[in-house]
Coordinates of C-alpha atoms in Angstrom, one line a residue:
T1 CA 15.9 2.0 8.9
K2 CA 12.4 0.6 8.4
G3 CA 11.0 3.5 10.5
E4 CA 12.8 6.1 8.4
W5 CA 11.6 4.6 5.1
L6 CA 8.1 4.5 6.4
E7 CA 7.9 7.9 8.1
V8 CA 10.1 9.9 5.8
F9 CA 9.8 8.4 2.3
M10 CA 6.4 6.8 2.3
R11 CA 4.7 9.5 4.3
R12 CA 6.1 12.1 1.9
V13 CA 4.8 10.2 -1.1
V14 CA 1.4 9.8 0.4
L15 CA 1.1 13.4 1.5
R16 CA 2.2 14.7 -1.9
T17 CA -0.3 12.4 -3.6
H18 CA -3.0 13.7 -1.2
R19 CA -2.2 17.2 -2.1
A20 CA -2.3 16.5 -5.9
L21 CA -5.6 14.7 -5.9
R22 CA -9.0 16.3 -6.2
S23 CA -11.6 15.8 -3.4
H24 CA -12.6 12.1 -3.4
G25 CA -9.7 11.2 -5.7
R26 CA -8.2 7.7 -5.4
M27 CA -4.7 6.4 -4.7
A28 CA -3.7 2.7 -5.3
L29 CA -0.6 1.2 -3.7
N30 CA 0.9 -2.2 -4.3
V31 CA 2.7 -2.9 -1.0
A32 CA 3.5 -6.4 0.2
N33 CA 5.0 -7.7 3.4
V34 CA 8.6 -8.9 3.0
P35 CA 10.8 -11.0 5.3
S36 CA 12.7 -8.0 6.6
F37 CA 9.5 -5.9 7.2
K38 CA 6.7 -8.4 8.1
D39 CA 4.0 -5.7 8.9
L40 CA 4.9 -3.3 6.0
A41 CA 1.4 -3.5 4.4
S42 CA -0.5 -2.6 7.6
E43 CA 2.0 0.1 8.4
V44 CA 1.5 1.7 5.0
V45 CA -2.2 1.6 5.4
R46 CA -1.8 3.3 8.8
V47 CA 0.3 6.1 7.3
A48 CA -2.2 6.6 4.4
T49 CA -5.0 6.8 6.9
E50 CA -3.2 9.3 9.1
C51 CA -2.5 11.4 6.0
G52 CA -6.2 11.8 5.1
F53 CA -7.1 8.7 3.1
T54 CA -9.8 6.2 3.7
L55 CA -9.1 2.6 2.7
E56 CA -11.8 1.8 0.2
A57 CA -10.8 -1.6 -1.2
E58 CA -8.1 -4.3 -1.2
W59 CA -7.5 -6.0 -4.5
K60 CA -5.2 -9.0 -5.1
L61 CA -2.5 -8.8 -7.8
A62 CA -1.7 -12.3 -9.2
L63 CA 2.0 -12.7 -9.8
S64 CA 3.7 -15.6 -11.6
N65 CA 4.7 -18.5 -9.4
S66 CA 7.8 -19.5 -11.4
N67 CA 10.3 -19.0 -8.6
M68 CA 8.2 -20.2 -5.6
R69 CA 8.8 -23.4 -3.8
N70 CA 5.2 -24.4 -3.7
R71 CA 4.5 -25.6 -7.2
E72 CA 0.9 -26.5 -6.3
Q73 CA -0.1 -22.8 -6.5
K74 CA -0.2 -21.1 -9.9
F75 CA 0.1 -17.6 -8.5
K76 CA 1.5 -15.6 -5.7
Y77 CA -0.8 -12.7 -4.7
E78 CA 0.2 -9.3 -3.5
P79 CA -2.3 -6.7 -2.1
I80 CA -3.2 -3.5 -3.9
F81 CA -4.7 -1.0 -1.5
V82 CA -7.2 1.5 -2.9
F83 CA -7.7 4.6 -0.9
R84 CA -10.1 7.5 -1.3
K85 CA -9.0 11.1 -0.4
S86 CA -11.1 12.2 2.6
P87 CA -12.8 15.5 1.8
F88 CA -12.4 16.9 5.3
F89 CA -8.7 16.5 5.8

């Protein structure tokens, strides 16, 4: 289920990354909403925050628009979330 993927898989990945990083280290995640999980990006940000990260920046990754219906746009964009390890977690 979506909840299991988020709370078991993603939380485990984020916690292991937190453990491996030095104080103030950074983690970047490319996570986009999909039709079957419309709030995936915000849920991943929530999990990372609960695991001791602070959202530092949100970048946009430009993807090719070759398969999209709207030919007016050259690119589709997906977010890349940049987190910093909180030193007091």
